[in-house]
């Protein structure tokens, strides 16, 4: 369904050091990062001499319960949530990825996408390495295990020196919790201070939950070591132009997360304000497509002075489990999820605000429903530029062929959607709103301007999870896999990477 | 947890006649009524000569899947969702309640609460009746089965003539779908027209989903018969003053439902406008407690000119399955569910809008969190009067002892919550906003002015489901029950009634 | 599969009075009666003022766990296991069947099959009764609820005076545990003495388990009341010729159960001895088809002097969950369940002993496998006469059309099975072996001589569980039902009765 | 419970080459090897260019269903079942163990126990290897992955040259199915011919099921390659004295399996005959403790002329799920599982035949029950010598401290069990009965005479599964693990090895 084809964040990570019952805090932190991944969840903790871990398929609340949290003792640990797409569901790929090495047990959770896995895997396999998953975390573990350095931070530096691409990682090893962010800082990572220790997380909203104050963002290329003596920082890599993901700001990150001292909520409102300035239109009300367009709509309304109205009602009970209607009845599902209030909208001129148009088919259906209940004019404003290019750094976009904007002009999209007017926020204006703007962010999905070029293929063997049929119990699905010999590239490939 | 102690609607009902694959429509309709009950769901259909039914514990999406919908053939049927509280969970009480009688199979779904069940059960038992549930539907079925009338509508009239209290029911019997609403019209019921037939539902939002146009509300005391020849209406009972539940308007009904031609969304906004007029206060922003206060907050902001800001972020992933933290850590759960944006709120004067304060403990925690992140002034406005009295007509309120407003003055509550100011909308102003106002509504939960007096006790034997311990599989819980000899009254009692 | 088409016992029942933690004893007792029913299990107990019950689909070990047993307090109670066939699986039909009546809560567990349910249901429905299951227990409860007698035993006498057919029942009501057996004593029922109280059960093996000594069989037509003062006996019905089920002796009852002072083990051995006398044949070994033919084979071997050899190995891990092979591969499943030892059997003359040939297809496959591994001669001896007639009293036989012996002569069966010789034990000789023999037993399934004639049909409405598809979770299946208008008779009908 | 403390076989393996729908055959084969392991099951298949695998916790019938079998295409593959003890349950340790290597995907299933894993793991870790399980299979995979040989059989030879101890393995790699048996042949492995290809399995009973004729046992130290051109054999290792596990013959292997042309059934009967000759005693009957003593009892009865009677009835419904009674009620569980027939045994002199006495507590309870029902004399005969020593080669015995025979004399055991007489078959007589006898078998568990000495400890880090609490869902348990730093030896250690 188009409804499920919105871009997917890869993963969320969290680490805690020095807090009794660390697992409980990690559990809470993962809950607040659930929007970054719903496929699997996992926690690894250590008491120093013993390492514990639990992973499972599903939401944090499905994977963990009090009994399981109780089996994860220790005052330090890391947690991970992973995204869900149909094809790559496998317990083997759940993280934190843990293995036993010469250095003892190592656990890694990874958010992002490495772009030189092909050559790295080939090289590691040539040296006799065995791979049991398709996640980049495993590659990082292999590289660490091969290091002869005695300190875990040096093992990590050695490992990361060999990888390219996007990564924010948390590592649990040798009694330390370590966070690292790639030199361009593609994916976010923040540092916090807890009452008795410290914490790291993908977003500051998770720090709020674990009772940590936000200290700062971890710098691109920085490695922070959470240990008994406090927090240490390393910057072992040469400095390059940063390229933080702008899509986090406009789409993925939770509105209560803060970057550069500004909340995502404010950024999104400002994006709405900006497009109100760029593309004003007379109307009776500004209506968000909930929940994705809500904050930009508040901004648009404030800037334009047109009333903000939540006249399309979202049903939060409709989830992935809904019985798929026959294609001619798609309308039912679309409406069940987003029902416009006929008595309030009839005869009105409305500006619909959303944060993206992906394939366009769902948006078209929504506008058809609006017209059918008698809305007089339907204008649409999108709070960012058109998405036209795949992401190589950890976001799971539909393939370019499925992105309507990569093959259609704005006017063609307007016509397809049967809108009275349609406008996207321009790239320049969008970057002007984002704190740090064009200097610090990657906008490749809009501009096609990629900071790092990925390898041409993924190498000799792709390990990939098999699509499993509809209603199979999770434990059954757990371990079915396919080892497929292939050599391909493009956006599909990234589905099997975290 | 206080978080779960918000008032609970009893049930939602839906009926469809004359549409192929009625079960699929009922399934969709129940999805849109899910807010009225999350404990159990059920559908009964008929092909004329055979009657099918399926019920289960859980959400509509958990109880049904395509295979099950496929086993429910027929072009007519009824559906039901039931609310969830800890103590009364039992498959036996799931509805539609179906039994075999002299008239053939009878199925009934009920929303509301009868007030003379004590004497009715005693009388029926005296005549040899067996009871297998604690739901009022079963009493109605017994009364119908005892009728010697040949037409199902006459059996229903005979049955309903004996019951008192609140009921909106759907009946599937003799190939007809019948809806009935008690003479005071406590609980809502609307009639719609589908492309090939007709439909009834608790709220008009369900009609939208089954592709039905809203024809009108079913009148208090009216019985509508959906049959081959169309829709027939009976009004067999003497007319009394209507007493529709005002709480539906301000709290329960979906915002996209329409009553008396006005959407619930507009009513709630208007309640917000009204309290802005009644209790204005200077502030930097109007912030709803999501999602319950959102629509009134929009109204308050529009009326006052103070900006509407969604500065408290709700996490929809936090559900009933969350691991309950130790009591000293309640704050974690409160904040996980509703996280305020520190960077945006710091130093600000805010007006928090909500639709109720129940026990007050959660609100207090939320305000404590707001203060802890540096909010300068916290004002609170509630879009209805204080809840002080139990409901006998189908709403599951906490007991009066748990309702803070039944034992504390507004000023005491303000102090308990540590607010700069607190105001509730007055009863008079509230009724002024509701279309039809004081003439047509029951406001007993605010005023204590009950339209119908319930019997003193529930009779000799209460059949009641046993509380089951945490992690027991649903199928295990299905059928454990307690038959308890007791005689009691008060709001707890209603937990075992639908 | 033919393998699953063996006759099914209807049910097993057990009752305990005066033992602390009665539920634990009932649980153990049901375990030992599991062979009498694997579809559902249930226990009802009482503490005097409160009645508890739990039922579920599946084996005793699946339905109960320590937590559930812990929710069933009291020193008295009853338990029930029900058989499993594909078509009638429904939680509604699980027993003990419990309802609330004028006399308070009543629980009944039933083993057998009433033959006048048609007229009873019609009469009860005419009086306004509602039926919610298709089990005979519910009819008995209705009849009890209609009684105006004040003592539960009198209510039972009134109820049983109206029913005809086969029943052994346990009732929990008014703090008493009551057992009753129909005047012909079709189904077994025994009385035992526990250290502190008393017990009743379908078979004496259950008494062994609950720590009870066998006192005696309950007489046909007898009602025993287990109460504070001890055990009381009523014989309110006129005496008729007894007709205990001979099939219990030769097929159903556990070998460690005792009837008339003789163990079933000894009876089955003696049946084997008898056919060795009736149809001797020279051979190298006597081989049972495990486990059904084992005891008769020991008897045959002892009588004939030919060595007993367990040369066909049964795999107990192969259960109902086995993936059904394509029909041409039935052989795989047959062999997986019963594998003959090639190296030991090659070139030998063997006498195969079994207790029945149902459709003949599985037996044929087994004999084909024996021939394929080089067995020289295959003789078969069946320890009872050919099954040719349906049972109306609680055994679920395949329909006559599926019973090979009802349409084929012994010689035709021998030829179909490709045997060197085949013999069944004659009716006369069989009855000679059974203690009490022709005087006390029903042999209608062999002779067609029915002690009681069943009604022609089952009445206006049959309530029947829908067949549910393969892998649906138990809780989903729980409550789907069909009310079907039909009028039919014959063995299929009994599938929906316990 | 003592009942669960019987020795456990480690694993069962099977491989098929050249048969369409290989997964179906492997599934059937695993069913027939289920007695060798009930903890987990797995199958890996290949279509040549793609490798598929599915593993899960539980019985073969629980792990697989038709849909899953359908996702495992290919005409070749391997299967594995693993034993179950409380402490080491983990999906990670389920087999076949599959990983991606320089040579492509490798899958290995292992039965046995390597004795030099400590130094192997240490060496591999030193070279940078990551370990993700505690199974020996993973070590073998690592060694293969490090080989620079191009042919898979050469990689295997290289790998196996480095390991010591007991192994029978199946490997799926490079489109071939390869079986290998360690030079002493501790664990069994047989070769068969299917209609279109070939097969290998732990026991010949599995060949029967996959439709394969038994060709021969694979020799100790032999490697067989199943490939397109047929079956090739390598014997790359120097010859040593064979040491096949005698315990397979007397205890583990299925009675329908054949070794050296003799069925296990016959061997066990002959063990019974032999002890009848060694320790005759006058009695009324020979009674097996079912099912373990059945075959030896038949032999004893045939040799002694005393009647064979199955007078102790085993309840197959009592499994691991039984609710554990309080310790004073152990008797209930013992009796529920094995109930003696009072009416038949009273006043009799019986000889009980069993194949082992482990802790003695269960046997003592059984004999107490026999005495309590009036058995006059109880003699016991065990069909092998007393178990006094741990096994280092793949059998999971209770620790020596729990083996009654390692700390008590036979007379002391007789007294503890309250027997009239007790005798074990002597080691010499036992070996005389086993085909090949003392020349070819390992009898270390009886004699303490170990063919290979294990390393003193398991090295720096043991990866071990955490004990999971009782009722946790399987998918939850799937991946919890402990990395424990420890250095220990003894029989407990082997629990974490397959």
PDB file of C-alpha atoms in Angstrom, chain B residues 79-204:
ATOM      1  CA  UNK B  79     -21.110  -5.789  14.928  1.00  0.00           C
ATOM      2  CA  UNK B  80     -20.038  -4.758  18.382  1.00  0.00           C
ATOM      3  CA  UNK B  81     -16.972  -3.463  20.205  1.00  0.00           C
ATOM      4  CA  UNK B  82     -16.711  -3.526  23.980  1.00  0.00           C
ATOM      5  CA  UNK B  83     -14.654  -1.445  26.360  1.00  0.00           C
ATOM      6  CA  UNK B  84     -11.791  -2.738  28.437  1.00  0.00           C
ATOM      7  CA  UNK B  85     -11.166  -2.512  32.115  1.00  0.00           C
ATOM      8  CA  UNK B  86      -8.937  -4.818  34.076  1.00  0.00           C
ATOM      9  CA  UNK B  87     -11.564  -6.715  35.965  1.00  0.00           C
ATOM     10  CA  UNK B  88     -14.276  -7.763  33.619  1.00  0.00           C
ATOM     11  CA  UNK B  89     -12.467  -9.223  30.699  1.00  0.00           C
ATOM     12  CA  UNK B  90     -14.197 -12.378  29.564  1.00  0.00           C
ATOM     13  CA  UNK B  91     -14.985 -13.885  26.222  1.00  0.00           C
ATOM     14  CA  UNK B  92     -18.414 -14.778  27.575  1.00  0.00           C
ATOM     15  CA  UNK B  93     -19.241 -11.103  27.786  1.00  0.00           C
ATOM     16  CA  UNK B  94     -18.083 -10.328  24.253  1.00  0.00           C
ATOM     17  CA  UNK B  95     -20.899  -9.398  21.904  1.00  0.00           C
ATOM     18  CA  UNK B  96     -22.946  -9.708  19.725  1.00  0.00           C
ATOM     19  CA  UNK B  97     -24.484 -12.145  22.158  1.00  0.00           C
ATOM     20  CA  UNK B  98     -25.986 -15.002  20.186  1.00  0.00           C
ATOM     21  CA  UNK B  99     -28.272 -17.797  21.264  1.00  0.00           C
ATOM     22  CA  UNK B 100     -30.699 -20.256  19.838  1.00  0.00           C
ATOM     23  CA  UNK B 101     -34.352 -19.647  20.774  1.00  0.00           C
ATOM     24  CA  UNK B 102     -37.835 -20.779  19.822  1.00  0.00           C
ATOM     25  CA  UNK B 103     -37.694 -18.064  17.201  1.00  0.00           C
ATOM     26  CA  UNK B 104     -34.435 -19.366  15.799  1.00  0.00           C
ATOM     27  CA  UNK B 105     -31.039 -17.784  16.332  1.00  0.00           C
ATOM     28  CA  UNK B 106     -31.022 -14.335  17.932  1.00  0.00           C
ATOM     29  CA  UNK B 107     -28.046 -11.976  18.076  1.00  0.00           C
ATOM     30  CA  UNK B 108     -27.921  -8.751  20.045  1.00  0.00           C
ATOM     31  CA  UNK B 109     -25.307  -6.063  20.543  1.00  0.00           C
ATOM     32  CA  UNK B 110     -25.927  -3.548  23.284  1.00  0.00           C
ATOM     33  CA  UNK B 111     -24.531  -0.135  24.200  1.00  0.00           C
ATOM     34  CA  UNK B 112     -25.681   1.323  27.490  1.00  0.00           C
ATOM     35  CA  UNK B 113     -26.647   0.119  30.900  1.00  0.00           C
ATOM     36  CA  UNK B 114     -29.992  -1.192  32.070  1.00  0.00           C
ATOM     37  CA  UNK B 115     -31.007  -0.084  35.555  1.00  0.00           C
ATOM     38  CA  UNK B 116     -33.529  -2.785  36.419  1.00  0.00           C
ATOM     39  CA  UNK B 117     -31.447  -5.846  35.707  1.00  0.00           C
ATOM     40  CA  UNK B 118     -31.735  -6.968  39.284  1.00  0.00           C
ATOM     41  CA  UNK B 119     -35.441  -7.576  39.202  1.00  0.00           C
ATOM     42  CA  UNK B 120     -35.413  -8.732  35.595  1.00  0.00           C
ATOM     43  CA  UNK B 121     -32.813 -11.407  36.249  1.00  0.00           C
ATOM     44  CA  UNK B 122     -34.548 -12.488  39.425  1.00  0.00           C
ATOM     45  CA  UNK B 123     -37.813 -12.828  37.576  1.00  0.00           C
ATOM     46  CA  UNK B 124     -36.270 -14.659  34.633  1.00  0.00           C
ATOM     47  CA  UNK B 125     -34.347 -17.019  36.884  1.00  0.00           C
ATOM     48  CA  UNK B 126     -37.533 -17.728  38.791  1.00  0.00           C
ATOM     49  CA  UNK B 127     -38.987 -18.888  35.501  1.00  0.00           C
ATOM     50  CA  UNK B 128     -36.069 -21.217  34.912  1.00  0.00           C
ATOM     51  CA  UNK B 129     -33.786 -19.091  32.777  1.00  0.00           C
ATOM     52  CA  UNK B 130     -30.075 -19.858  32.655  1.00  0.00           C
ATOM     53  CA  UNK B 131     -27.580 -16.993  32.466  1.00  0.00           C
ATOM     54  CA  UNK B 132     -24.174 -17.392  31.001  1.00  0.00           C
ATOM     55  CA  UNK B 133     -22.820 -13.879  30.982  1.00  0.00           C
ATOM     56  CA  UNK B 134     -23.150 -10.642  32.859  1.00  0.00           C
ATOM     57  CA  UNK B 135     -24.130  -8.530  29.881  1.00  0.00           C
ATOM     58  CA  UNK B 136     -27.478  -6.822  29.502  1.00  0.00           C
ATOM     59  CA  UNK B 137     -27.752  -8.235  26.005  1.00  0.00           C
ATOM     60  CA  UNK B 138     -28.439 -11.627  27.468  1.00  0.00           C
ATOM     61  CA  UNK B 139     -31.385 -10.295  29.446  1.00  0.00           C
ATOM     62  CA  UNK B 140     -32.844  -8.772  26.307  1.00  0.00           C
ATOM     63  CA  UNK B 141     -32.423 -12.086  24.497  1.00  0.00           C
ATOM     64  CA  UNK B 142     -34.210 -13.948  27.281  1.00  0.00           C
ATOM     65  CA  UNK B 143     -37.080 -11.515  27.149  1.00  0.00           C
ATOM     66  CA  UNK B 144     -37.327 -11.898  23.397  1.00  0.00           C
ATOM     67  CA  UNK B 145     -37.197 -15.674  23.639  1.00  0.00           C
ATOM     68  CA  UNK B 146     -40.122 -15.628  26.051  1.00  0.00           C
ATOM     69  CA  UNK B 147     -42.257 -13.533  23.736  1.00  0.00           C
ATOM     70  CA  UNK B 148     -44.949 -15.431  21.879  1.00  0.00           C
ATOM     71  CA  UNK B 149     -45.149 -12.776  19.198  1.00  0.00           C
ATOM     72  CA  UNK B 150     -44.330 -14.090  15.777  1.00  0.00           C
ATOM     73  CA  UNK B 151     -42.642 -11.009  14.325  1.00  0.00           C
ATOM     74  CA  UNK B 152     -39.182 -10.224  15.608  1.00  0.00           C
ATOM     75  CA  UNK B 153     -40.014  -6.531  15.942  1.00  0.00           C
ATOM     76  CA  UNK B 154     -42.901  -7.399  18.218  1.00  0.00           C
ATOM     77  CA  UNK B 155     -40.657  -9.645  20.272  1.00  0.00           C
ATOM     78  CA  UNK B 156     -38.292  -6.731  20.656  1.00  0.00           C
ATOM     79  CA  UNK B 157     -41.057  -4.345  21.642  1.00  0.00           C
ATOM     80  CA  UNK B 158     -42.240  -6.852  24.232  1.00  0.00           C
ATOM     81  CA  UNK B 159     -38.722  -7.220  25.563  1.00  0.00           C
ATOM     82  CA  UNK B 160     -37.875  -3.549  25.652  1.00  0.00           C
ATOM     83  CA  UNK B 161     -41.149  -2.711  27.353  1.00  0.00           C
ATOM     84  CA  UNK B 162     -39.772  -4.533  30.379  1.00  0.00           C
ATOM     85  CA  UNK B 163     -36.332  -2.974  30.598  1.00  0.00           C
ATOM     86  CA  UNK B 164     -35.401   0.396  32.000  1.00  0.00           C
ATOM     87  CA  UNK B 165     -32.281   2.433  31.595  1.00  0.00           C
ATOM     88  CA  UNK B 166     -29.946   3.173  28.756  1.00  0.00           C
ATOM     89  CA  UNK B 167     -29.727   1.119  25.609  1.00  0.00           C
ATOM     90  CA  UNK B 168     -28.981   1.456  21.993  1.00  0.00           C
ATOM     91  CA  UNK B 169     -29.129  -2.015  20.498  1.00  0.00           C
ATOM     92  CA  UNK B 170     -28.734  -3.818  17.223  1.00  0.00           C
ATOM     93  CA  UNK B 171     -30.528  -7.109  16.713  1.00  0.00           C
ATOM     94  CA  UNK B 172     -30.029  -9.715  14.005  1.00  0.00           C
ATOM     95  CA  UNK B 173     -32.966 -12.091  13.870  1.00  0.00           C
ATOM     96  CA  UNK B 174     -35.324 -13.601  11.355  1.00  0.00           C
ATOM     97  CA  UNK B 175     -33.259 -12.152   8.529  1.00  0.00           C
ATOM     98  CA  UNK B 176     -33.735  -8.589   9.706  1.00  0.00           C
ATOM     99  CA  UNK B 177     -31.406  -6.042  11.217  1.00  0.00           C
ATOM    100  CA  UNK B 178     -33.131  -3.985  13.853  1.00  0.00           C
ATOM    101  CA  UNK B 179     -31.937  -0.987  15.788  1.00  0.00           C
ATOM    102  CA  UNK B 180     -33.556   0.419  18.882  1.00  0.00           C
ATOM    103  CA  UNK B 181     -32.859   3.346  21.168  1.00  0.00           C
ATOM    104  CA  UNK B 182     -34.269   3.757  24.637  1.00  0.00           C
ATOM    105  CA  UNK B 183     -37.022   6.367  25.178  1.00  0.00           C
ATOM    106  CA  UNK B 184     -34.577   8.878  26.625  1.00  0.00           C
ATOM    107  CA  UNK B 185     -31.996   8.288  23.948  1.00  0.00           C
ATOM    108  CA  UNK B 186     -29.119   8.103  26.384  1.00  0.00           C
ATOM    109  CA  UNK B 187     -26.735   6.512  23.935  1.00  0.00           C
ATOM    110  CA  UNK B 188     -26.448   7.639  20.316  1.00  0.00           C
ATOM    111  CA  UNK B 189     -27.663   5.743  17.267  1.00  0.00           C
ATOM    112  CA  UNK B 190     -27.776   6.932  13.681  1.00  0.00           C
ATOM    113  CA  UNK B 191     -29.321   5.661  10.465  1.00  0.00           C
ATOM    114  CA  UNK B 192     -27.639   5.669   7.069  1.00  0.00           C
ATOM    115  CA  UNK B 193     -28.254   4.670   3.499  1.00  0.00           C
ATOM    116  CA  UNK B 194     -25.725   2.486   1.679  1.00  0.00           C
ATOM    117  CA  UNK B 195     -25.568   2.101  -2.103  1.00  0.00           C
ATOM    118  CA  UNK B 196     -27.707  -1.036  -2.030  1.00  0.00           C
ATOM    119  CA  UNK B 197     -29.193  -1.068   1.439  1.00  0.00           C
ATOM    120  CA  UNK B 198     -29.073   0.607   4.787  1.00  0.00           C
ATOM    121  CA  UNK B 199     -27.010   0.812   7.944  1.00  0.00           C
ATOM    122  CA  UNK B 200     -27.169   1.840  11.578  1.00  0.00           C
ATOM    123  CA  UNK B 201     -24.302   2.767  13.868  1.00  0.00           C
ATOM    124  CA  UNK B 202     -23.451   4.399  17.157  1.00  0.00           C
ATOM    125  CA  UNK B 203     -21.857   7.329  15.347  1.00  0.00           C
ATOM    126  CA  UNK B 204     -21.957   8.816  11.904  1.00  0.00           C
TER     127      UNK B 204
END
